C-alpha positions as a printed Julia matrix, in Angstrom:
158×3 Matrix{Float64}:
 163.09   7.22  28.8
 165.5    4.27  28.46
 166.04   5.1   24.78
 166.94   8.71  25.52
 169.32   7.6   28.23
 171.0    5.18  25.91
 171.3    7.64  23.07
 172.88  10.29  25.37
 175.23   7.74  26.89
 176.37   6.63  23.42
 176.88  10.25  22.29
 178.83  11.09  25.43
 181.05   8.0   25.21
 181.76   8.64  21.57
 182.58  12.27  22.23
 184.82  11.41  25.2
 187.0    9.09  23.12
 187.48  11.52  20.19
 187.77  15.0   21.62
 189.08  14.53  25.13
 190.43  17.35  27.25
 189.26  17.32  30.91
 187.2   14.77  32.71
 185.71  15.88  36.07
 184.3   13.67  38.83
 182.34  15.39  41.49
 180.87  14.18  44.82
 178.57  16.51  46.7
 175.49  17.18  48.81
 172.27  17.61  46.81
 169.84  20.12  48.36
 172.34  21.64  50.76
 169.72  23.06  53.14
 169.01  19.46  54.17
 165.21  19.2   53.69
 165.57  16.67  50.78
 169.34  15.94  50.97
 171.08  13.16  49.09
 174.49  12.4   47.92
 175.24  13.78  44.45
 177.59  12.14  41.9
 178.78  13.97  38.77
 180.73  13.17  35.64
 181.49  16.23  33.63
 183.49  16.56  30.39
 185.15  19.93  29.4
 186.23  20.33  25.85
 189.59  22.0   25.06
 188.18  23.97  22.12
 187.17  27.62  22.84
 184.01  28.88  21.29
 183.39  32.56  20.43
 185.81  33.82  23.22
 189.14  32.46  24.43
 188.54  30.1   27.36
 184.77  29.85  26.81
 184.35  26.05  26.43
 181.49  23.64  25.88
 180.88  20.83  28.47
 178.72  17.77  28.92
 177.48  16.42  32.18
 175.69  13.61  33.93
 174.53  13.94  37.54
 172.8   11.25  39.67
 171.73  11.31  43.31
 171.37   8.46  45.86
 167.58   9.0   45.71
 167.49   8.26  42.01
 167.4   11.82  40.54
 169.19  12.17  37.2
 170.27  15.1   35.11
 171.89  14.8   31.66
 172.86  17.9   29.8
 175.5   20.33  28.62
 176.37  23.95  28.24
 179.2   26.51  28.29
 181.75  27.4   30.97
 184.37  30.07  31.16
 187.72  28.81  32.5
 189.42  31.85  33.91
 192.99  31.17  35.16
 193.47  34.08  37.55
 196.81  32.99  38.9
 199.49  30.38  38.12
 197.47  27.49  39.51
 194.04  28.74  40.34
 190.97  28.76  38.1
 187.46  30.2   38.44
 184.93  28.47  36.3
 181.43  29.87  36.03
 179.13  27.75  33.84
 175.56  27.49  32.53
 173.85  24.45  30.96
 170.56  22.87  30.24
 169.46  19.28  30.36
 166.91  16.54  30.99
 165.93  15.97  34.6
 164.24  12.86  36.07
 163.1   13.07  39.71
 163.63   9.44  40.54
 162.36   8.6   44.1
 163.23  12.04  45.5
 160.62  13.88  47.5
 161.91  17.12  45.78
 159.87  17.89  42.65
 161.76  20.46  40.59
 158.6   21.05  38.47
 159.76  20.25  34.91
 161.84  17.74  32.94
 164.0   20.54  31.46
 166.29  22.02  34.18
 168.97  24.55  33.88
 172.25  24.11  35.81
 174.34  27.17  36.83
 177.64  26.57  38.56
 180.57  28.35  40.01
 183.71  26.41  40.73
 187.11  27.37  42.29
 189.81  24.92  41.35
 193.48  24.51  42.27
 195.87  22.74  39.85
 197.83  20.0   41.62
 200.05  19.28  38.65
 199.74  19.43  34.85
 197.13  16.76  34.68
 195.15  16.96  37.98
 193.2   19.64  39.82
 190.79  19.77  42.75
 187.84  22.1   42.92
 184.94  23.26  45.08
 181.71  24.04  43.37
 178.33  25.36  44.18
 175.53  24.84  41.68
 171.84  25.51  41.18
 169.31  23.55  39.27
 166.14  25.32  38.27
 163.5   25.18  35.45
 163.69  29.02  35.03
 159.89  29.21  35.43
 159.05  26.82  32.61
 156.5   25.46  35.09
 154.54  27.0   37.89
 156.5   24.73  40.31
 160.1   25.96  40.45
 161.72  25.3   43.85
 165.23  24.88  42.52
 167.93  23.04  44.36
 171.54  23.91  45.54
 174.36  21.43  45.35
 177.8   21.76  46.99
 180.43  19.57  45.32
 184.07  18.64  45.45
 185.7   17.95  42.09
 188.65  16.08  40.9
 189.64  16.93  37.26
 191.97  14.97  35.05
 193.34  16.65  31.92
 194.17  14.28  29.01
């Protein structure tokens, strides 16, 4: 486990220094319904490079909660700028999940993260967003309760 975490951290830090575009920091409420709630902290990295379609971009993310849950992964997001300063960003990713000391068992170490974010540009380098996301193992295991997270994001464009 420690080796995997160190390898992923090294890859993410190397990638951040060589291909930077947007760094997102999110703070939210894990398990919004409140039965297993915890604070949720996220660090997401969105690449500037479009893949296959214009504005379809890869991203990497790390998510940790105050009860020790951890998710490390990545995926694709579509950054749709629908007005001069507003963006809608649907995204989907897959990653490694560790339950930590949480009472909520998501059922599998592989968890998918789907997210929808609405973001407003503050200036050329900064934006604020509100995102709702869902973590689920997509029935890889018979246990698949899933969890919803509501987050506020600050994005910094390099």
